[in-house]
Short mmCIF file of C-alpha atoms in Angstrom, two decimals:
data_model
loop_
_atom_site.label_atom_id
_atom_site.label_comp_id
_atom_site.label_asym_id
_atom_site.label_seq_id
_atom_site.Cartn_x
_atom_site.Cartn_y
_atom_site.Cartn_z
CA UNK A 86 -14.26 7.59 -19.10
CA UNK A 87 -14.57 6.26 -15.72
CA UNK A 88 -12.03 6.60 -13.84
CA UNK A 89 -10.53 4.22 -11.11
CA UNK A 90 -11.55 5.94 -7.55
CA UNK A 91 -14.79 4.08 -7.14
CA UNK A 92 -12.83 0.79 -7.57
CA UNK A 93 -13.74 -1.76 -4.18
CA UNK A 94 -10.43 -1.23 -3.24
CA UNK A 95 -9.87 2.16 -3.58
CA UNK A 96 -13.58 4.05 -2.75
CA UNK A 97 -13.48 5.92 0.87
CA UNK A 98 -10.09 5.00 0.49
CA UNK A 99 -7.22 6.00 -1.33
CA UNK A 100 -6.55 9.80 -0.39
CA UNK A 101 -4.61 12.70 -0.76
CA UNK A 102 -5.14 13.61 -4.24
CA UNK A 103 -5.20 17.44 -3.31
CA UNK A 104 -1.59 16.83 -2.52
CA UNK A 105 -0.29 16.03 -5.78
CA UNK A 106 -2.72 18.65 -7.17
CA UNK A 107 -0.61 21.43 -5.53
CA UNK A 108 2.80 19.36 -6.37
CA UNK A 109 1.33 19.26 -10.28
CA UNK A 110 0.23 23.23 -10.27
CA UNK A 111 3.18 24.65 -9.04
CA UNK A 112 4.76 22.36 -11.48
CA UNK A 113 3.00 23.73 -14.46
CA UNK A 114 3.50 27.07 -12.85
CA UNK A 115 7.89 26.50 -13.45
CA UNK A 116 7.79 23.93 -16.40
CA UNK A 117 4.63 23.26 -18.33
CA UNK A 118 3.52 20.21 -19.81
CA UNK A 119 7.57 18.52 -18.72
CA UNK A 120 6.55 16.46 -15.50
CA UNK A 121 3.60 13.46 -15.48
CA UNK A 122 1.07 13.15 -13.14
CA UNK A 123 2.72 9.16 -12.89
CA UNK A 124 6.03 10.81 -12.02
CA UNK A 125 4.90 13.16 -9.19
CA UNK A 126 3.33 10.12 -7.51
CA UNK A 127 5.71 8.19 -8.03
CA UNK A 128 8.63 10.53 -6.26
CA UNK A 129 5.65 11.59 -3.45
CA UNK A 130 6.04 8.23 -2.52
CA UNK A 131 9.27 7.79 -1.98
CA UNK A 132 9.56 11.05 0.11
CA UNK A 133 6.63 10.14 1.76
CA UNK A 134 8.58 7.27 3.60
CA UNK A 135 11.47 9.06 4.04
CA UNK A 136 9.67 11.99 5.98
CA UNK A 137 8.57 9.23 8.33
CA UNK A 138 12.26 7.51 8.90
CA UNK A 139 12.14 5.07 6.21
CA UNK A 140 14.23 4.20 3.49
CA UNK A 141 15.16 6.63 0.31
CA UNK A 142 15.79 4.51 -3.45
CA UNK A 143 16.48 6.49 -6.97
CA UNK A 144 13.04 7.16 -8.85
CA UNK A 145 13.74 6.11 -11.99
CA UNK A 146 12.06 9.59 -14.26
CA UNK A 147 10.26 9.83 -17.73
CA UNK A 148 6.96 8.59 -17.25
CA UNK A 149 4.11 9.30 -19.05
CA UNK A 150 0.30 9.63 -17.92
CA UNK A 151 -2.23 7.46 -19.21
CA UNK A 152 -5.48 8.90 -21.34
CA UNK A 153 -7.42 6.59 -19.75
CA UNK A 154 -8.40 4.25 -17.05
CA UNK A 155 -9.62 0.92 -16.40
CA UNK A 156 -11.89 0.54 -13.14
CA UNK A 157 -12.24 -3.66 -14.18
CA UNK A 158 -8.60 -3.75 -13.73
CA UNK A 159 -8.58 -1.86 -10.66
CA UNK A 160 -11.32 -4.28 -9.21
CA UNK A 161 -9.52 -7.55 -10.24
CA UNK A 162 -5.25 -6.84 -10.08
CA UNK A 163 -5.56 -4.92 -6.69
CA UNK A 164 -4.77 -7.77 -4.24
CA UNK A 165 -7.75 -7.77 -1.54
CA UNK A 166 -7.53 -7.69 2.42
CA UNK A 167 -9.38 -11.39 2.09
CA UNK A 168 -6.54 -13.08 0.09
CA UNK A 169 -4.82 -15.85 1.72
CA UNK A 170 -1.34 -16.97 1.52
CA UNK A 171 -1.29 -18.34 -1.73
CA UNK A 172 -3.33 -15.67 -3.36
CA UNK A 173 -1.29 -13.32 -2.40
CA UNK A 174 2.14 -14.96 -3.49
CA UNK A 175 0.05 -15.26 -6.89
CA UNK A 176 -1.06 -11.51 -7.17
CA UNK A 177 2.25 -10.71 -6.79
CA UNK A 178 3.81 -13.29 -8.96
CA UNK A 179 1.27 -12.34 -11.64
CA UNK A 180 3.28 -8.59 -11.81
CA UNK A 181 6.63 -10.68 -11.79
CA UNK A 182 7.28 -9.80 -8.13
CA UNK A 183 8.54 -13.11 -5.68
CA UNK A 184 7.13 -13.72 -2.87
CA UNK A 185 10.14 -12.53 -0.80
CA UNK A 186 9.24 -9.10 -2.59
CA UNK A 187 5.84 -9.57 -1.90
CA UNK A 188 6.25 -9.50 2.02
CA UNK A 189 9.08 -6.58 1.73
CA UNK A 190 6.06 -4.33 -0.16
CA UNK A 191 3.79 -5.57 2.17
CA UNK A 192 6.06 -3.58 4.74
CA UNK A 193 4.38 -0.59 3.76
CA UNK A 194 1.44 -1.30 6.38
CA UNK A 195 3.98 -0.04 8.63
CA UNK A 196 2.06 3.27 7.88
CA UNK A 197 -1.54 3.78 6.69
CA UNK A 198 -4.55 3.18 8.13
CA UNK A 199 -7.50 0.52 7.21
CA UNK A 200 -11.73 1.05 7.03
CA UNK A 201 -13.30 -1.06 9.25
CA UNK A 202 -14.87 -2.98 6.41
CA UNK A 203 -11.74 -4.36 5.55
CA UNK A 204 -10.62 -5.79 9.04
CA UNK A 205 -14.66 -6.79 10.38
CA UNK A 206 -14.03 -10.24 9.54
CA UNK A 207 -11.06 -10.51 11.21
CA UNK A 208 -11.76 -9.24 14.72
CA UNK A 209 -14.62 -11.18 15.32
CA UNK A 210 -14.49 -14.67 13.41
CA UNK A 211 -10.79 -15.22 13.46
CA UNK A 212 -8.65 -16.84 15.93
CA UNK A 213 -5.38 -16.44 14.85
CA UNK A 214 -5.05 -12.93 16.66
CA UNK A 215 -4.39 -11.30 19.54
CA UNK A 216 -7.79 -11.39 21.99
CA UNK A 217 -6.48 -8.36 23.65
CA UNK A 218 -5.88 -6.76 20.53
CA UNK A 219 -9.07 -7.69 18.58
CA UNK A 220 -11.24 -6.52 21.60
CA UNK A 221 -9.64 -3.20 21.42
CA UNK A 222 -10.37 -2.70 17.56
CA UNK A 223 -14.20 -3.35 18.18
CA UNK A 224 -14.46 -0.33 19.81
CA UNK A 225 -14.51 1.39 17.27
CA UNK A 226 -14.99 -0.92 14.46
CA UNK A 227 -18.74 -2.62 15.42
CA UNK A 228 -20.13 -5.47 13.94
CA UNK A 229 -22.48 -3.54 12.07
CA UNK A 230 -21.74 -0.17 10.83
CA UNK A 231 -19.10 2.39 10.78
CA UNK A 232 -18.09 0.72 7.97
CA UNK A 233 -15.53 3.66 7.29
CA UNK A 234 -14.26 3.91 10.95
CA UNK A 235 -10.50 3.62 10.23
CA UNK A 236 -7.37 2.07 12.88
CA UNK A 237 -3.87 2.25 11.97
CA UNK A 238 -2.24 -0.73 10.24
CA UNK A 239 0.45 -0.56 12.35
CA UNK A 240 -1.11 0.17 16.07
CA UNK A 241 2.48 0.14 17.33
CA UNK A 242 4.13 2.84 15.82
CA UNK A 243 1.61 4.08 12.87
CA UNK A 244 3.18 7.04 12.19
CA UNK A 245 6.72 5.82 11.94
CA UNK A 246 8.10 3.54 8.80
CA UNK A 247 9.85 0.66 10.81
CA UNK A 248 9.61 -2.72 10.85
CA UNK A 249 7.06 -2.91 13.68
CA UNK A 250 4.76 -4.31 11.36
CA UNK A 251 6.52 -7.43 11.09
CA UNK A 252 6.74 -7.62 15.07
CA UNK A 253 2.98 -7.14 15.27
CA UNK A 254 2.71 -9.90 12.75
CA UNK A 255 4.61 -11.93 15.27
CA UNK A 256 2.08 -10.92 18.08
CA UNK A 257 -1.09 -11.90 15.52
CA UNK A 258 -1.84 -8.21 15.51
CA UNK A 259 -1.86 -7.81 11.57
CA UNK A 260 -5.00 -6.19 11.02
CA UNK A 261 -6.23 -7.49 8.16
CA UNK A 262 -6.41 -10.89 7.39
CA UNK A 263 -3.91 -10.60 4.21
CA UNK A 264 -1.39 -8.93 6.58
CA UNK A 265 -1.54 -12.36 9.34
CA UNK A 266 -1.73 -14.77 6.43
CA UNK A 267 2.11 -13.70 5.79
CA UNK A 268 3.17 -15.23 9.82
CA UNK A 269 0.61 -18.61 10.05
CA UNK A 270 2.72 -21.19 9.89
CA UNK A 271 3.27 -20.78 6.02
CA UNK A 272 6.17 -20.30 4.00
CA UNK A 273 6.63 -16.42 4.70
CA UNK A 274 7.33 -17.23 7.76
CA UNK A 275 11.01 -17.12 7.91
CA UNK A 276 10.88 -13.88 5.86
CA UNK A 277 8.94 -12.19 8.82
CA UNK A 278 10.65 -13.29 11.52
CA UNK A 279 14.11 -11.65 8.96
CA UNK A 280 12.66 -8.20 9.16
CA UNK A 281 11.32 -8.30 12.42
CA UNK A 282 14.73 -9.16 13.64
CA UNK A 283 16.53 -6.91 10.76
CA UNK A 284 15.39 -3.15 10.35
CA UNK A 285 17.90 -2.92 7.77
CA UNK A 286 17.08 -5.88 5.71
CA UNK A 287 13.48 -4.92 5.70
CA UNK A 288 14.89 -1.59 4.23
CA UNK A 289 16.97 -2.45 1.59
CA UNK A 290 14.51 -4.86 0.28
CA UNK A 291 11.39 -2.41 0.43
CA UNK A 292 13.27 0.08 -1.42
CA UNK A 293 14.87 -2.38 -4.14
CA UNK A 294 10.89 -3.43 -4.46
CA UNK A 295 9.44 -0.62 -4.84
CA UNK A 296 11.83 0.79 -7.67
CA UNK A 297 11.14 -2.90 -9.29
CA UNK A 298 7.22 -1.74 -9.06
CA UNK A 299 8.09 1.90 -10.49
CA UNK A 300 8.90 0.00 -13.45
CA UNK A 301 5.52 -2.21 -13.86
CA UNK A 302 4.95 -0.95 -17.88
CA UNK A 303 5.53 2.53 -17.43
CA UNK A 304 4.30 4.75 -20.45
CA UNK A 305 7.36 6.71 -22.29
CA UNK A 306 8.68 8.10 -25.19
CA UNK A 307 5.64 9.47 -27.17
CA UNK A 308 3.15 6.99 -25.13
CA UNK A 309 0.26 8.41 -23.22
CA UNK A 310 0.63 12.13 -22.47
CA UNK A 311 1.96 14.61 -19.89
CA UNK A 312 -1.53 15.42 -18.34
CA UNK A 313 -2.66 19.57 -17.41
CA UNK A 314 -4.82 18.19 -14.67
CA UNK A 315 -4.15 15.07 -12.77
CA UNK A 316 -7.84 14.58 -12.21
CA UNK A 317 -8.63 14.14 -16.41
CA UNK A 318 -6.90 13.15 -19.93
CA UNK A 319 -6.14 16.31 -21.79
#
């Protein structure tokens, strides 16, 4: 089985596997084979926002792990850094999210950082950013190489979960070129300039969105299996 890691959008990447690797031994230390892999992540990332001043939402329990993986479907449902405006609202509308909910997820660049790969194109082709801004990424971000060189989503506060993200948007300092596609004269507009203007808004609706997206399919019942190791199928 191959699993999805080396997936375009997730090689050099995603991170922090080793993290739910401790959560999931200790775990199996106090209750063996009870909690899934899909339900530690799922609760990490919830207290994940919360430890940096965001927003807490139930986590709906009971999942089950999957005994497999699909690296195609990683490649082609992940929504790429390249989409524009409509592909994104279509990504998302594919997984029965609106695009309202679309822009409240997207909130989650408050946090995170990018590879240099992603955001290339951006900084020196586009001109719907910042020039200040865009000649401060190159530094470290060159035309060619250090394709793994990574800068915070959020340059503003990239530690903190707020709605600065939205402000930068506002500013044309959205890193990628997904992120500025949502404030570019389009129909998300509005919805930006609402959670730039409203922390709380932004809040409620990232947290109603993301237990929406906690419930994409999840395996349960006698589906799947409670994995040993987070890393394999049993």
């Amino acid at each position: 089985m191959t699993g999805e890691k080396t997936a375009g959008p997730n090689i050099n990447s995603v991170r922090g596997f080793n993290v739910i690797d401790t959560i999931k031994s200790q775990l199996e230390s106090l209750c063996p084979g009870v909690v899934s892999c899909a339900d530690i992540v799922a609760v990490a990332a919830r207290d994940s926002v919360v430890a940096l001043g965001g927003p807490s939402w139930n986590v709906l329990l009971g999942r089950r792990d999957s005994a497999s993986a699909s690296l195609n479907a990683a490649n082609s449902n992940l929504p790429a850094p390249t989409l524009s405006l409509s592909g994104l609202i279509s990504a998302f509308s594919n997984k029965g999210f609106t695009a309202k909910e679309m822009v409240a997820l997207s909130g989650s660049h408050t946090i995170g950082q990018a590879r240099c790969t992603t955001f290339r194109t951006r900084i020196y082709n586009e001109t719907n950013i910042n020039s200040t801004f865009a000649t401060s990424l190159r530094g470290n971000c060159p035309s060619t190489g250090g394709d793994n060189n990574l800068s915070p989503l959020d340059t503003t506060s990239p530690t903190s979960f707020d709605n600065a993200y939205f402000k930068n948007l506002q500013s044309q300092k959205g890193l990628l070129h997904s992120d500025q596609q949502l404030f570019s004269g389009g129909s998300t507009d509005s919805q930006v300039n609402t959670y730039s203007s409203n922390l709380g808004t932004f809040t409620t609706d990232f947290a109603n969105a993301m237990v929406k997206m906690g419930n994409l399919s999840p395996l349960t019942g006698t589906s799947g299996q409670i994995r040993k190791n987070c890393r394999k199928a049993n």
